[in-house]
Short mmCIF file of C-alpha atoms in Angstrom, two decimals:
data_model
loop_
_atom_site.label_atom_id
_atom_site.label_comp_id
_atom_site.label_asym_id
_atom_site.label_seq_id
_atom_site.Cartn_x
_atom_site.Cartn_y
_atom_site.Cartn_z
CA ASP A 1 95.55 163.06 119.43
CA TYR A 2 97.90 165.31 117.10
CA ILE A 3 95.50 167.83 116.48
CA MET A 4 94.95 168.60 119.68
CA LYS A 5 98.68 168.23 120.68
CA HIS A 6 100.62 170.28 117.78
CA LYS A 7 97.56 172.43 115.88
CA ILE A 8 98.12 175.79 117.38
CA PHE A 9 95.32 177.75 116.19
CA SER A 10 95.88 181.57 116.01
CA PHE A 11 93.95 184.72 114.63
CA PHE A 12 95.64 187.58 113.65
CA LEU A 13 94.36 191.46 113.63
CA PHE A 14 95.89 193.43 110.97
CA PHE A 15 95.36 197.19 110.88
CA SER A 16 94.66 198.28 107.58
CA PHE A 17 93.79 202.24 106.56
CA ASN A 18 92.15 203.25 109.87
CA SER A 19 90.29 200.02 110.72
CA PHE A 20 90.66 196.71 111.98
CA ALA A 21 89.93 193.62 110.24
CA VAL A 22 90.17 189.89 111.51
CA ILE A 23 92.15 187.97 109.31
CA LEU A 24 91.76 184.22 108.55
CA GLN A 25 92.45 181.55 111.09
CA THR A 26 96.02 179.85 110.55
CA ILE A 27 97.72 176.96 111.67
CA ASN A 28 101.31 176.07 112.31
CA ILE A 29 103.25 173.37 110.96
CA ASP A 30 103.91 170.01 112.59
CA PRO A 31 107.39 170.26 114.12
CA ASP A 32 108.56 167.08 113.60
CA MET A 33 108.11 168.06 109.84
CA LEU A 34 109.87 171.22 110.57
CA ALA A 35 112.81 169.09 111.97
CA ALA A 36 112.90 167.08 108.86
CA ASP A 37 112.95 169.45 106.40
CA LYS A 38 116.11 171.35 108.10
CA ARG A 39 117.79 167.61 107.70
CA ARG A 40 116.70 167.30 103.97
CA GLY A 41 117.68 170.74 103.02
CA ILE A 42 114.52 171.78 101.68
CA THR A 43 114.48 175.77 100.74
CA TYR A 44 112.52 178.35 102.51
CA LEU A 45 111.48 180.85 100.55
CA ASN A 46 112.49 184.86 101.29
CA ASP A 47 109.94 187.56 100.86
CA ILE A 48 111.64 188.20 97.28
CA GLN A 49 111.70 184.97 96.34
CA ARG A 50 108.00 184.26 97.59
CA LYS A 51 106.71 186.90 94.99
CA ASN A 52 107.29 184.64 92.21
CA TYR A 53 104.65 182.10 93.42
CA LEU A 54 102.01 184.98 94.62
CA LEU A 55 98.53 184.30 92.71
CA ARG A 56 95.97 186.88 92.33
CA ILE A 57 92.52 186.79 90.73
CA ASP A 58 90.54 188.58 88.16
CA LYS A 59 87.15 189.61 87.98
CA ASN A 60 86.13 186.16 86.11
CA GLY A 61 87.75 183.87 88.74
CA LYS A 62 90.96 183.25 86.77
CA PHE A 63 94.27 182.95 88.73
CA PHE A 64 97.36 184.54 87.46
CA TYR A 65 101.05 184.94 88.65
CA ALA A 66 101.23 188.28 89.88
CA ASN A 67 105.02 188.40 89.34
CA ARG A 68 105.81 186.29 86.24
CA SER A 69 105.50 186.60 82.21
CA PRO A 70 103.42 184.43 80.93
CA ASN A 71 101.30 184.61 84.19
CA GLU A 72 98.32 182.70 83.48
CA VAL A 73 98.18 179.53 85.68
CA GLU A 74 97.44 175.95 84.01
CA VAL A 75 99.20 173.11 85.77
CA TYR A 76 99.07 170.72 88.82
CA GLY A 77 100.76 171.76 92.23
CA LYS A 78 100.81 172.37 95.66
CA PHE A 79 99.58 175.79 97.18
CA VAL A 80 99.39 177.72 100.81
CA MET A 81 97.05 180.52 101.43
CA ASP A 82 98.29 182.79 104.34
CA GLY A 83 96.24 184.45 107.04
CA LYS A 84 95.55 187.73 104.65
CA GLY A 85 94.35 185.50 102.15
CA ASP A 86 96.93 185.38 99.42
CA ILE A 87 97.77 182.26 97.77
CA TYR A 88 100.84 180.50 96.76
CA PHE A 89 101.57 178.17 94.48
CA ALA A 90 104.12 176.13 92.43
CA SER A 91 103.95 173.45 90.03
CA TYR A 92 105.07 169.82 90.90
CA GLN A 93 108.02 170.70 88.61
CA GLU A 94 109.14 173.76 90.37
CA LEU A 95 108.54 171.86 93.66
CA GLY A 96 111.65 169.79 92.94
CA THR A 97 109.76 166.87 92.56
CA CYS A 98 111.42 165.90 89.23
CA LYS A 99 114.75 167.35 90.32
CA LEU A 100 114.85 169.80 87.56
CA LYS A 101 116.30 172.30 89.85
CA LYS A 102 118.88 170.57 92.25
CA GLY A 103 119.47 172.03 95.54
CA PHE A 104 116.18 173.94 94.99
CA LEU A 105 113.64 171.67 96.86
CA LEU A 106 109.99 173.07 97.72
CA ASN A 107 107.32 171.84 99.63
CA HIS A 108 104.14 173.14 101.38
CA ALA A 109 106.31 174.63 104.24
CA SER A 110 108.75 176.55 101.54
CA PHE A 111 106.37 179.11 100.76
CA LEU A 112 105.95 180.96 104.17
CA ALA A 113 109.38 179.88 105.35
CA GLY A 114 107.67 177.47 107.85
CA GLY A 115 105.32 179.89 109.11
CA PRO A 116 101.32 179.44 109.82
CA VAL A 117 98.89 178.91 107.05
CA ALA A 118 95.46 179.27 106.64
CA MET A 119 95.02 176.40 104.07
CA ALA A 120 97.75 174.21 102.22
CA GLY A 121 96.78 171.58 99.63
CA ILE A 122 96.89 170.69 96.01
CA LEU A 123 95.16 172.74 92.94
CA THR A 124 94.57 171.72 89.55
CA PHE A 125 94.25 174.47 86.97
CA LYS A 126 93.02 174.49 83.24
CA GLU A 127 92.93 177.86 81.42
CA GLY A 128 93.73 179.69 84.67
CA LYS A 129 90.54 178.26 86.71
CA ILE A 130 90.54 175.82 89.20
CA LYS A 131 89.44 172.56 88.14
CA GLU A 132 90.37 170.52 91.42
CA VAL A 133 91.27 171.16 95.31
CA ILE A 134 92.66 168.25 97.12
CA ASN A 135 92.88 169.15 101.02
CA ASN A 136 96.39 167.93 101.39
CA SER A 137 99.24 168.84 103.31
CA GLY A 138 101.55 166.48 105.70
CA HIS A 139 103.27 169.41 106.76
CA TYR A 140 100.30 171.37 108.19
CA ARG A 141 97.49 168.65 108.17
CA PRO A 142 94.83 171.04 107.84
CA PRO A 143 91.37 170.13 109.22
CA LYS A 144 87.96 170.62 107.89
CA GLU A 145 87.27 174.17 108.75
CA PHE A 146 90.41 175.50 107.31
CA PHE A 147 89.33 173.63 104.06
CA ASN A 148 85.94 175.29 104.29
CA GLN A 149 87.68 178.60 104.95
CA PHE A 150 89.36 178.36 101.80
CA LEU A 151 86.45 177.77 100.08
CA LYS A 152 84.78 180.74 101.46
CA GLU A 153 88.04 183.09 100.97
CA LEU A 154 87.65 181.97 97.31
CA SER A 155 84.11 182.47 96.62
CA GLU A 156 84.40 186.21 98.33
CA LYS A 157 87.24 187.16 95.92
CA GLY A 158 85.14 186.08 92.59
CA VAL A 159 85.77 182.29 91.98
CA LYS A 160 81.97 181.42 91.58
CA TYR A 161 82.26 178.70 88.98
CA LYS A 162 82.26 174.90 89.98
CA PHE A 163 85.06 172.79 90.65
CA THR A 164 86.02 169.09 92.19
CA VAL A 165 86.91 169.07 95.65
CA LYS A 166 88.52 165.82 96.72
CA SER A 167 90.06 164.46 99.96
CA PHE A 168 94.04 163.40 100.33
CA VAL A 169 93.04 160.01 101.11
CA ASP A 170 90.94 159.58 97.93
CA GLU A 171 93.62 160.80 95.70
CA MET A 172 96.80 159.22 96.98
CA GLU A 173 96.78 156.66 94.40
CA LYS A 174 96.39 158.99 91.81
CA ILE A 175 99.56 161.27 93.13
CA ASP A 176 101.39 158.12 93.27
CA LYS A 177 101.08 156.99 89.74
CA MET A 178 101.70 160.49 88.35
CA PHE A 179 105.44 159.66 88.94
CA GLU A 180 107.59 156.87 87.17
CA ASP A 181 110.25 156.90 89.30
CA ARG A 182 111.12 159.72 92.04
CA LYS A 183 114.49 158.66 92.24
CA THR A 184 115.68 158.86 88.64
CA GLY A 185 113.75 162.25 88.15
CA LYS A 186 111.47 161.20 85.53
CA CYS A 187 107.79 162.55 85.51
CA ASN A 188 104.33 162.10 84.02
CA ILE A 189 103.26 165.40 84.92
CA LEU A 190 99.43 165.99 83.71
#
């Protein structure tokens, strides 16, 4: 079974201002996907690059880029959450799916340079608020408990509004229809 063989669950302890706090459960990348990324030349972000994809949440539960202007998030793309609860996000255009940035191809593993994540999937935003979450990552294949952990973390950070939650299997056709032809780089981004 894939999960039993390749998923290594780990807990992190974090020392913060004289107190210990348990950080989120994380999952490692599928080793075969890591090797495939290296062969394909996928970009793994360093600490400086990663900051450009960091999201924050305001008191109304709206997401914004911490280090960009304009900073409001209104798009469809991939995300990961690290063991500290930080969320990194890139639209499909930024991910290189449309080949808008030749030689700079991103995927779920790119955000944390192949490191462990607390969740990975797809988010849709409108006016800075989540409209839809899809539990999907071929690199990490997060089980249900990681998805539940992500939803709990959102709630604790002030996301109190309703949004759609879908599984990857249900959404595969929708994702495939978004792109006219991945080889030519033509896109139908929402």
